[in-house]
Amino acid sequence: MNTERMKELGKKRSVIRELFEYGNKRKAEIGAENVFDFSIGNPSVPAPAEFTEKLCRMLSEENPLSLHGYTSAPGDLKARNAIATDLNERFGTAFGAEHLYLTCGAAASLTVSLSALVGKGEEVILFAPFFPEYTVFIETAGGKAVTVPCEWPDFQINFEKLEAALSEKTAAVIINSPNNPSGAVFSEESIVKLSKILRAAEEKFKRKIYLISDEPYRELIYDKKDYPFVTKYYKDSVVCYSWSKSLSLPGERIGYILVSPENEDWREVYAGICGAGRALGFVCAPSLFQHMIPECIKMTSDISVYKKNRDILYDSLTEMGFEAVYPEGAFYLFLKSPEPDANAFCEKAKKYELLIVPSNDFGMTGFVRISYCVLQKQIERSLPSFKKLAEEYFK
Ligand code: PLP
């Protein structure tokens, strides 16, 4: 491990965290209701009451030694069976417990998968804009990130640029749909085309190229659009999931890795995932929430709240003159900065107590991310400030 790099990572806070801390300071100075903090992706809708009731019942009635004890390293069998059955019912797949590895949220799913699948000096393709931690995870696994930008206005994949980026060094491609920060959802057509290109690249370069699908926002899709299940399109795929967003449990650190059984080498891949989990200390995910999985597998938080927020924010800001990607999912609005420097735009927004994140850390310049996982009241109260900000640009 590179100790200097670790110190550097520990000392340097992300732009999102900086802004979040600034927001807390401002709230203490002028009152929370006067600061419009759109910086962070912390769910604003609680887990359903039924979830809390089941959790309380479990805590009061079940044996605490088994509830809080170690499970088997890849996860409790009942929990893995419940996940497999649910996915098979929803997507017509044929997964079993043996294809699933439970982890501490999507972040651990990604670090474990990358350590298992990417060799030293190999490349991982990312579609920009992307979740900033990807580059940290890839570098820690010994790999190198290669960025392919998505295209305005729908933020689907630019396939020409993807083909140019693929090489004999490509070990994996990460997709994240619904996307943080753009809110875009890849169409089935995009997934079909992506799979075809990756299959051709595997043949051309005579190697495996894994598709890692990071899906913490899978359930947060609006307007009845579906997002295809990637294992049905591309056999060398691995899915990383967590309940952080769909069930509003980011602090409980619970998620899973699914290895596609369509891959003829899936047992080897799964062994690599178990080995990487062991090497990184991600064995035996939080036990209490593993035991909750069979109880809550069909539940989500009330997603309609985010849809309402999306509609108010998108409609109001575009009416004021701003341009944005239409967010089909997740809870982020990706707004075009009305001046070339998104940092300067965010600084101007701060004058009106609007805390929004410049896109540079997401691998793309010229945009800002607005997290709308906030109370509807905050969005409504922030609109006059957005209006004043708009008037600085669109007179
Ligand atoms: N992937 C994406 C795209 C995210 O937005 C996040 C968190 O915001 C994560 C992964 C990490 O999720 P978790 O909190 O489940 O580790």
Tab-separated table of C-alpha atoms and ligand atoms in Angstrom:
chain	number	residue	atom	x	y	z
A	1	MET	CA	0.000	0.000	0.000
A	2	ASN	CA	1.262	3.483	-0.877
A	3	THR	CA	1.340	5.172	2.534
A	4	GLU	CA	1.870	8.687	1.130
A	5	ARG	CA	-1.177	8.314	-1.114
A	6	MET	CA	-3.260	7.181	1.865
A	7	LYS	CA	-2.224	10.266	3.858
A	8	GLU	CA	-3.073	12.468	0.908
A	9	LEU	CA	-6.514	10.840	0.554
A	10	GLY	CA	-7.152	11.230	4.267
A	11	LYS	CA	-6.213	14.906	4.298
A	12	LYS	CA	-8.066	15.942	1.146
A	13	ARG	CA	-11.823	16.215	1.634
A	14	SER	CA	-14.064	15.838	-1.441
A	15	VAL	CA	-15.712	18.981	-2.808
A	16	ILE	CA	-19.088	17.538	-1.739
A	17	ARG	CA	-17.906	17.047	1.859
A	18	GLU	CA	-16.336	20.558	1.918
A	19	LEU	CA	-19.624	22.060	0.827
A	20	PHE	CA	-21.606	19.966	3.298
A	21	GLU	CA	-19.354	21.217	6.145
A	22	TYR	CA	-19.644	24.800	4.878
A	23	GLY	CA	-23.451	24.348	4.882
A	24	ASN	CA	-23.413	23.224	8.515
A	25	LYS	CA	-21.364	26.279	9.451
A	26	ARG	CA	-23.718	28.627	7.571
A	27	LYS	CA	-26.775	26.966	9.161
A	28	ALA	CA	-25.320	27.667	12.620
A	29	GLU	CA	-24.716	31.302	11.603
A	30	ILE	CA	-27.992	32.248	9.859
A	31	GLY	CA	-30.441	29.434	10.707
A	32	ALA	CA	-30.994	26.122	8.908
A	33	GLU	CA	-34.126	27.372	7.143
A	34	ASN	CA	-32.086	30.072	5.353
A	35	VAL	CA	-29.513	27.738	3.816
A	36	PHE	CA	-30.474	25.695	0.748
A	37	ASP	CA	-28.168	22.723	0.967
A	38	PHE	CA	-28.299	20.583	-2.184
A	39	SER	CA	-24.817	19.147	-1.705
A	40	ILE	CA	-25.150	15.562	-0.523
A	41	GLY	CA	-26.987	12.375	-1.565
A	42	ASN	CA	-28.389	11.433	1.840
A	43	PRO	CA	-31.964	10.080	1.413
A	44	SER	CA	-34.654	12.428	2.749
A	45	VAL	CA	-37.437	9.821	2.849
A	46	PRO	CA	-37.251	7.408	5.794
A	47	ALA	CA	-37.457	3.637	5.445
A	48	PRO	CA	-41.134	2.563	5.560
A	49	ALA	CA	-42.816	2.168	8.968
A	50	GLU	CA	-43.256	-1.545	8.230
A	51	PHE	CA	-39.465	-1.881	8.043
A	52	THR	CA	-39.000	-0.286	11.465
A	53	GLU	CA	-41.745	-2.469	12.974
A	54	LYS	CA	-40.117	-5.643	11.635
A	55	LEU	CA	-36.719	-4.515	12.881
A	56	CYS	CA	-38.112	-3.834	16.375
A	57	ARG	CA	-39.895	-7.196	16.430
A	58	MET	CA	-36.732	-8.967	15.376
A	59	LEU	CA	-34.695	-7.203	18.066
A	60	SER	CA	-37.173	-8.030	20.802
A	61	GLU	CA	-38.025	-11.607	19.816
A	62	GLU	CA	-34.993	-13.242	18.231
A	63	ASN	CA	-31.902	-14.664	19.821
A	64	PRO	CA	-29.427	-11.775	20.181
A	65	LEU	CA	-26.455	-14.099	19.843
A	66	SER	CA	-27.508	-15.149	16.364
A	67	LEU	CA	-28.805	-11.676	15.409
A	68	HIS	CA	-25.506	-9.995	16.226
A	69	GLY	CA	-23.162	-12.923	15.665
A	70	TYR	CA	-20.856	-13.686	12.732
A	71	THR	CA	-22.590	-15.068	9.655
A	72	SER	CA	-20.806	-17.137	7.030
A	73	ALA	CA	-18.167	-15.009	5.262
A	74	PRO	CA	-20.128	-14.413	1.991
A	75	GLY	CA	-23.353	-13.811	3.923
A	76	ASP	CA	-26.232	-15.613	5.587
A	77	LEU	CA	-27.741	-18.299	3.339
A	78	LYS	CA	-31.348	-17.236	4.006
A	79	ALA	CA	-30.543	-13.663	3.015
A	80	ARG	CA	-28.765	-14.719	-0.176
A	81	ASN	CA	-31.616	-17.080	-1.101
A	82	ALA	CA	-34.157	-14.287	-0.563
A	83	ILE	CA	-32.220	-11.935	-2.864
A	84	ALA	CA	-31.838	-14.599	-5.575
A	85	THR	CA	-35.552	-15.498	-5.461
A	86	ASP	CA	-36.587	-11.851	-5.662
A	87	LEU	CA	-34.309	-11.119	-8.630
A	88	ASN	CA	-35.462	-14.275	-10.426
A	89	GLU	CA	-39.126	-13.303	-9.966
A	90	ARG	CA	-38.532	-9.761	-11.193
A	91	PHE	CA	-36.153	-10.377	-14.073
A	92	GLY	CA	-36.665	-13.998	-15.138
A	93	THR	CA	-33.095	-14.904	-14.187
A	94	ALA	CA	-31.728	-18.088	-12.584
A	95	PHE	CA	-29.556	-16.872	-9.713
A	96	GLY	CA	-28.826	-18.847	-6.562
A	97	ALA	CA	-27.218	-18.040	-3.219
A	98	GLU	CA	-23.919	-19.279	-4.670
A	99	HIS	CA	-23.774	-16.244	-7.019
A	100	LEU	CA	-24.177	-13.670	-4.248
A	101	TYR	CA	-21.700	-12.106	-1.831
A	102	LEU	CA	-23.054	-9.720	0.817
A	103	THR	CA	-21.047	-6.568	1.542
A	104	CYS	CA	-20.977	-3.215	3.344
A	105	GLY	CA	-22.879	-1.106	0.800
A	106	ALA	CA	-22.135	-0.420	-2.851
A	107	ALA	CA	-18.744	1.119	-1.991
A	108	ALA	CA	-17.449	-2.184	-0.594
A	109	SER	CA	-19.101	-4.075	-3.478
A	110	LEU	CA	-17.073	-1.955	-5.875
A	111	THR	CA	-13.739	-2.132	-4.063
A	112	VAL	CA	-14.060	-5.914	-3.677
A	113	SER	CA	-15.085	-6.404	-7.331
A	114	LEU	CA	-12.291	-4.195	-8.644
A	115	SER	CA	-9.683	-5.960	-6.504
A	116	ALA	CA	-10.953	-9.312	-7.787
A	117	LEU	CA	-11.153	-8.395	-11.472
A	118	VAL	CA	-8.483	-5.780	-12.232
A	119	GLY	CA	-4.779	-6.615	-12.416
A	120	LYS	CA	-1.938	-4.216	-11.703
A	121	GLY	CA	-1.662	-1.572	-14.458
A	122	GLU	CA	-4.863	-2.701	-16.187
A	123	GLU	CA	-7.490	-0.228	-17.293
A	124	VAL	CA	-11.066	0.373	-16.174
A	125	ILE	CA	-13.347	2.428	-18.417
A	126	LEU	CA	-15.674	4.936	-16.746
A	127	PHE	CA	-18.455	6.884	-18.408
A	128	ALA	CA	-18.375	10.529	-17.341
A	129	PRO	CA	-19.980	11.970	-15.375
A	130	PHE	CA	-19.291	9.377	-12.660
A	131	PHE	CA	-19.321	8.892	-8.870
A	132	PRO	CA	-15.964	10.477	-7.825
A	133	GLU	CA	-14.922	7.594	-5.548
A	134	TYR	CA	-14.561	5.283	-8.587
A	135	THR	CA	-11.134	6.712	-9.368
A	136	VAL	CA	-10.001	6.175	-5.757
A	137	PHE	CA	-11.267	2.562	-5.772
A	138	ILE	CA	-9.669	1.791	-9.161
A	139	GLU	CA	-6.269	3.217	-8.194
A	140	THR	CA	-6.327	1.341	-4.884
A	141	ALA	CA	-6.958	-1.893	-6.796
A	142	GLY	CA	-3.835	-1.105	-8.858
A	143	GLY	CA	-5.756	-0.133	-11.996
A	144	LYS	CA	-5.970	2.974	-14.135
A	145	ALA	CA	-9.200	4.843	-14.918
A	146	VAL	CA	-9.923	5.707	-18.555
A	147	THR	CA	-12.782	8.153	-19.076
A	148	VAL	CA	-15.348	8.182	-21.894
A	149	PRO	CA	-17.752	11.157	-21.791
A	150	CYS	CA	-21.511	10.734	-22.184
A	151	GLU	CA	-23.221	13.120	-24.542
A	152	TRP	CA	-25.520	16.051	-23.887
A	153	PRO	CA	-28.534	16.121	-23.711
A	154	ASP	CA	-29.592	12.542	-22.879
A	155	PHE	CA	-26.261	11.331	-21.448
A	156	GLN	CA	-26.312	7.947	-23.161
A	157	ILE	CA	-23.016	6.264	-24.136
A	158	ASN	CA	-20.845	7.692	-26.908
A	159	PHE	CA	-20.026	4.376	-28.612
A	160	GLU	CA	-17.384	5.738	-30.980
A	161	LYS	CA	-15.406	7.080	-28.038
A	162	LEU	CA	-15.922	3.825	-26.149
A	163	GLU	CA	-14.501	1.797	-29.050
A	164	ALA	CA	-11.491	4.111	-29.194
A	165	ALA	CA	-10.892	3.694	-25.436
A	166	LEU	CA	-10.993	-0.127	-25.366
A	167	SER	CA	-7.564	-1.777	-25.510
A	168	GLU	CA	-5.692	-4.975	-24.677
A	169	LYS	CA	-5.298	-3.468	-21.182
A	170	THR	CA	-9.052	-3.065	-20.518
A	171	ALA	CA	-10.061	-5.313	-17.629
A	172	ALA	CA	-13.450	-3.790	-16.809
A	173	VAL	CA	-16.048	-1.177	-17.670
A	174	ILE	CA	-18.165	0.412	-14.922
A	175	ILE	CA	-21.711	1.563	-15.641
A	176	ASN	CA	-23.961	3.358	-13.183
A	177	SER	CA	-27.593	3.678	-14.162
A	178	PRO	CA	-29.642	5.497	-12.898
A	179	ASN	CA	-26.657	7.767	-12.746
A	180	ASN	CA	-25.112	9.851	-10.018
A	181	PRO	CA	-24.770	12.756	-10.898
A	182	SER	CA	-26.716	13.050	-14.196
A	183	GLY	CA	-29.935	11.198	-13.279
A	184	ALA	CA	-29.807	9.576	-16.749
A	185	VAL	CA	-30.995	5.974	-17.158
A	186	PHE	CA	-29.334	3.937	-19.910
A	187	SER	CA	-31.832	2.667	-22.467
A	188	GLU	CA	-32.124	-1.007	-23.386
A	189	GLU	CA	-30.737	-0.050	-26.794
A	190	SER	CA	-27.603	1.354	-25.086
A	191	ILE	CA	-27.116	-1.830	-23.051
A	192	VAL	CA	-27.551	-4.034	-26.151
A	193	LYS	CA	-25.007	-1.982	-28.109
A	194	LEU	CA	-22.582	-1.812	-25.185
A	195	SER	CA	-22.739	-5.612	-24.788
A	196	LYS	CA	-22.103	-6.151	-28.504
A	197	ILE	CA	-19.061	-3.852	-28.449
A	198	LEU	CA	-17.634	-5.520	-25.328
A	199	ARG	CA	-18.101	-9.007	-26.812
A	200	ALA	CA	-16.266	-7.889	-29.961
A	201	ALA	CA	-13.484	-6.376	-27.821
A	202	GLU	CA	-13.133	-9.621	-25.826
A	203	GLU	CA	-12.625	-11.484	-29.104
A	204	LYS	CA	-10.292	-8.896	-30.539
A	205	PHE	CA	-8.060	-8.650	-27.471
A	206	LYS	CA	-8.436	-12.325	-26.474
A	207	ARG	CA	-9.257	-11.516	-22.883
A	208	LYS	CA	-12.128	-11.103	-20.445
A	209	ILE	CA	-13.566	-7.609	-20.095
A	210	TYR	CA	-15.934	-7.425	-17.127
A	211	LEU	CA	-18.962	-5.186	-17.012
A	212	ILE	CA	-19.415	-3.908	-13.453
A	213	SER	CA	-22.909	-2.502	-13.035
A	214	ASP	CA	-23.146	-0.211	-10.000
A	215	GLU	CA	-26.857	-0.071	-9.174
A	216	PRO	CA	-27.634	1.579	-5.824
A	217	TYR	CA	-30.335	3.657	-7.581
A	218	ARG	CA	-32.020	0.787	-9.505
A	219	GLU	CA	-35.345	1.261	-7.718
A	220	LEU	CA	-35.283	5.060	-8.103
A	221	ILE	CA	-36.643	5.279	-11.637
A	222	TYR	CA	-39.572	7.529	-12.529
A	223	ASP	CA	-42.060	7.695	-15.404
A	224	LYS	CA	-42.447	3.890	-15.497
A	225	LYS	CA	-39.187	3.403	-17.390
A	226	ASP	CA	-37.412	0.083	-16.715
A	227	TYR	CA	-33.704	-0.468	-16.538
A	228	PRO	CA	-32.613	-3.785	-18.071
A	229	PHE	CA	-30.821	-6.370	-15.939
A	230	VAL	CA	-27.326	-6.507	-17.419
A	231	THR	CA	-26.563	-10.200	-16.823
A	232	LYS	CA	-29.197	-11.007	-19.453
A	233	TYR	CA	-27.269	-9.038	-22.076
A	234	TYR	CA	-23.620	-9.607	-21.218
A	235	LYS	CA	-22.375	-12.788	-19.590
A	236	ASP	CA	-19.175	-11.403	-18.072
A	237	SER	CA	-21.002	-9.079	-15.756
A	238	VAL	CA	-21.015	-8.362	-12.046
A	239	VAL	CA	-23.740	-6.330	-10.323
A	240	CYS	CA	-23.045	-4.154	-7.264
A	241	TYR	CA	-26.123	-3.216	-5.257
A	242	SER	CA	-26.952	-1.608	-1.930
A	243	TRP	CA	-30.022	-0.670	0.095
A	244	SER	CA	-28.506	2.747	0.880
A	245	LYS	CA	-30.809	4.693	-1.428
A	246	SER	CA	-33.758	2.419	-2.230
A	247	LEU	CA	-34.536	1.732	1.430
A	248	SER	CA	-32.802	4.813	2.905
A	249	LEU	CA	-30.255	2.794	4.900
A	250	PRO	CA	-26.913	4.373	3.927
A	251	GLY	CA	-25.597	4.216	7.479
A	252	GLU	CA	-26.298	0.510	7.876
A	253	ARG	CA	-23.752	-0.447	5.197
A	254	ILE	CA	-25.549	-3.329	3.551
A	255	GLY	CA	-25.385	-4.425	-0.080
A	256	TYR	CA	-24.279	-7.277	-2.344
A	257	ILE	CA	-22.212	-8.395	-5.304
A	258	LEU	CA	-23.867	-10.673	-7.854
A	259	VAL	CA	-21.690	-12.729	-10.225
A	260	SER	CA	-23.487	-13.664	-13.423
A	261	PRO	CA	-23.912	-17.455	-13.764
A	262	GLU	CA	-23.975	-16.991	-17.556
A	263	ASN	CA	-20.195	-16.596	-17.433
A	264	GLU	CA	-18.654	-20.045	-17.953
A	265	ASP	CA	-15.941	-19.088	-15.432
A	266	TRP	CA	-18.336	-17.752	-12.793
A	267	ARG	CA	-16.975	-20.072	-10.078
A	268	GLU	CA	-13.494	-18.614	-10.573
A	269	VAL	CA	-14.871	-15.067	-10.540
A	270	TYR	CA	-16.874	-15.805	-7.395
A	271	ALA	CA	-13.782	-17.292	-5.748
A	272	GLY	CA	-11.912	-14.077	-6.612
A	273	ILE	CA	-14.704	-11.992	-5.055
A	274	CYS	CA	-14.573	-14.106	-1.857
A	275	GLY	CA	-10.764	-13.796	-1.820
A	276	ALA	CA	-10.849	-10.030	-2.312
A	277	GLY	CA	-13.526	-9.710	0.396
A	278	ARG	CA	-11.276	-11.661	2.710
A	279	ALA	CA	-8.141	-9.699	1.798
A	280	LEU	CA	-9.893	-6.362	2.310
A	281	GLY	CA	-11.654	-7.415	5.511
A	282	PHE	CA	-15.140	-7.230	3.998
A	283	VAL	CA	-16.389	-10.578	5.261
A	284	CYS	CA	-19.614	-11.120	7.105
A	285	ALA	CA	-21.571	-7.953	6.248
A	286	PRO	CA	-23.556	-6.275	9.097
A	287	SER	CA	-25.407	-9.205	10.572
A	288	LEU	CA	-28.581	-7.505	11.830
A	289	PHE	CA	-29.372	-6.140	8.378
A	290	GLN	CA	-28.529	-9.428	6.692
A	291	HIS	CA	-31.234	-10.970	8.869
A	292	MET	CA	-33.621	-8.183	7.827
A	293	ILE	CA	-33.163	-8.866	4.094
A	294	PRO	CA	-35.782	-11.676	3.776
A	295	GLU	CA	-38.213	-9.410	5.684
A	296	CYS	CA	-37.733	-6.309	3.540
A	297	ILE	CA	-36.761	-7.645	0.131
A	298	LYS	CA	-39.924	-6.259	-1.521
A	299	MET	CA	-39.859	-2.878	0.253
A	300	THR	CA	-38.643	0.523	-0.910
A	301	SER	CA	-38.923	3.968	0.625
A	302	ASP	CA	-41.628	6.214	-0.844
A	303	ILE	CA	-39.991	7.038	-4.168
A	304	SER	CA	-42.911	9.267	-5.239
A	305	VAL	CA	-41.516	11.981	-2.930
A	306	TYR	CA	-38.350	12.231	-5.041
A	307	LYS	CA	-40.376	12.256	-8.253
A	308	LYS	CA	-42.375	15.222	-6.977
A	309	ASN	CA	-39.141	17.039	-6.042
A	310	ARG	CA	-37.703	16.235	-9.466
A	311	ASP	CA	-40.751	17.684	-11.217
A	312	ILE	CA	-40.804	20.924	-9.203
A	313	LEU	CA	-37.059	21.539	-9.534
A	314	TYR	CA	-36.665	20.585	-13.196
A	315	ASP	CA	-39.744	22.515	-14.326
A	316	SER	CA	-38.940	25.629	-12.285
A	317	LEU	CA	-35.250	25.858	-13.193
A	318	THR	CA	-35.746	25.240	-16.900
A	319	GLU	CA	-38.514	27.854	-16.923
A	320	MET	CA	-36.018	30.338	-15.415
A	321	GLY	CA	-33.704	29.715	-18.382
A	322	PHE	CA	-31.350	27.029	-17.059
A	323	GLU	CA	-30.665	23.875	-19.090
A	324	ALA	CA	-30.464	20.465	-17.449
A	325	VAL	CA	-30.349	16.752	-18.231
A	326	TYR	CA	-33.879	15.404	-17.767
A	327	PRO	CA	-33.425	13.143	-14.706
A	328	GLU	CA	-35.190	9.847	-15.312
A	329	GLY	CA	-33.900	8.364	-12.065
A	330	ALA	CA	-31.742	8.737	-8.901
A	331	PHE	CA	-32.195	12.034	-7.036
A	332	TYR	CA	-29.839	14.439	-8.782
A	333	LEU	CA	-30.340	17.243	-11.275
A	334	PHE	CA	-27.361	17.886	-13.578
A	335	LEU	CA	-27.547	21.509	-14.607
A	336	LYS	CA	-25.494	23.177	-17.336
A	337	SER	CA	-23.410	25.943	-15.813
A	338	PRO	CA	-24.447	29.191	-17.528
A	339	GLU	CA	-20.787	30.245	-17.512
A	340	PRO	CA	-17.881	28.030	-18.638
A	341	ASP	CA	-16.394	27.758	-15.128
A	342	ALA	CA	-18.794	25.717	-12.962
A	343	ASN	CA	-16.754	26.581	-9.831
A	344	ALA	CA	-17.372	30.292	-10.415
A	345	PHE	CA	-21.091	29.582	-10.921
A	346	CYS	CA	-21.245	27.639	-7.631
A	347	GLU	CA	-19.504	30.496	-5.821
A	348	LYS	CA	-22.162	32.908	-7.183
A	349	ALA	CA	-24.881	30.482	-6.031
A	350	LYS	CA	-23.400	30.625	-2.513
A	351	LYS	CA	-24.224	34.370	-2.378
A	352	TYR	CA	-27.885	33.284	-2.386
A	353	GLU	CA	-27.185	30.474	0.141
A	354	LEU	CA	-27.582	27.847	-2.597
A	355	LEU	CA	-25.125	24.989	-2.080
A	356	ILE	CA	-24.615	23.082	-5.313
A	357	VAL	CA	-21.661	20.972	-6.440
A	358	PRO	CA	-19.432	21.771	-9.466
A	359	SER	CA	-19.073	18.826	-11.859
A	360	ASN	CA	-15.256	18.695	-12.118
A	361	ASP	CA	-14.909	15.857	-9.588
A	362	PHE	CA	-17.495	13.863	-11.553
A	363	GLY	CA	-15.054	13.725	-14.483
A	364	MET	CA	-16.727	16.469	-16.533
A	365	THR	CA	-16.545	20.267	-16.630
A	366	GLY	CA	-19.279	22.844	-17.174
A	367	PHE	CA	-22.101	21.374	-15.056
A	368	VAL	CA	-23.323	21.378	-11.446
A	369	ARG	CA	-25.072	18.670	-9.429
A	370	ILE	CA	-28.139	19.541	-7.381
A	371	SER	CA	-29.185	16.760	-4.966
A	372	TYR	CA	-32.951	16.902	-4.597
A	373	CYS	CA	-33.196	14.316	-1.829
A	374	VAL	CA	-34.327	17.139	0.458
A	375	LEU	CA	-37.656	18.257	1.883
A	376	GLN	CA	-40.058	19.607	-0.740
A	377	LYS	CA	-40.350	22.704	1.442
A	378	GLN	CA	-36.632	23.396	0.952
A	379	ILE	CA	-37.008	23.242	-2.822
A	380	GLU	CA	-39.995	25.591	-2.771
A	381	ARG	CA	-38.264	28.074	-0.451
A	382	SER	CA	-35.091	28.006	-2.569
A	383	LEU	CA	-36.819	28.985	-5.835
A	384	PRO	CA	-36.654	32.795	-5.288
A	385	SER	CA	-32.881	32.410	-4.741
A	386	PHE	CA	-32.508	30.373	-7.928
A	387	LYS	CA	-34.526	33.079	-9.690
A	388	LYS	CA	-32.107	35.794	-8.508
A	389	LEU	CA	-29.183	33.628	-9.622
A	390	ALA	CA	-30.826	33.109	-13.034
A	391	GLU	CA	-31.285	36.873	-13.424
A	392	GLU	CA	-27.515	37.321	-13.229
A	393	TYR	CA	-27.257	35.338	-16.472
A	394	PHE	CA	-30.519	35.500	-18.418
A	395	LYS	CA	-31.757	39.069	-18.241
B	1	PLP	N1	-22.166	4.251	-6.247
B	1	PLP	C1	-22.815	5.391	-6.476
B	1	PLP	C2	-23.121	5.782	-7.869
B	1	PLP	C3	-23.206	6.223	-5.408
B	1	PLP	O1	-23.850	7.365	-5.655
B	1	PLP	C4	-22.887	5.818	-4.090
B	1	PLP	C5	-23.242	6.669	-2.941
B	1	PLP	O2	-23.686	7.768	-3.043
B	1	PLP	C6	-22.210	4.609	-3.916
B	1	PLP	C7	-21.864	3.851	-5.000
B	1	PLP	C8	-21.858	4.121	-2.533
B	1	PLP	O3	-23.015	3.600	-1.971
B	1	PLP	P1	-23.044	2.949	-0.504
B	1	PLP	O4	-23.400	4.036	0.428
B	1	PLP	O5	-24.106	1.894	-0.596
B	1	PLP	O6	-21.699	2.397	-0.261
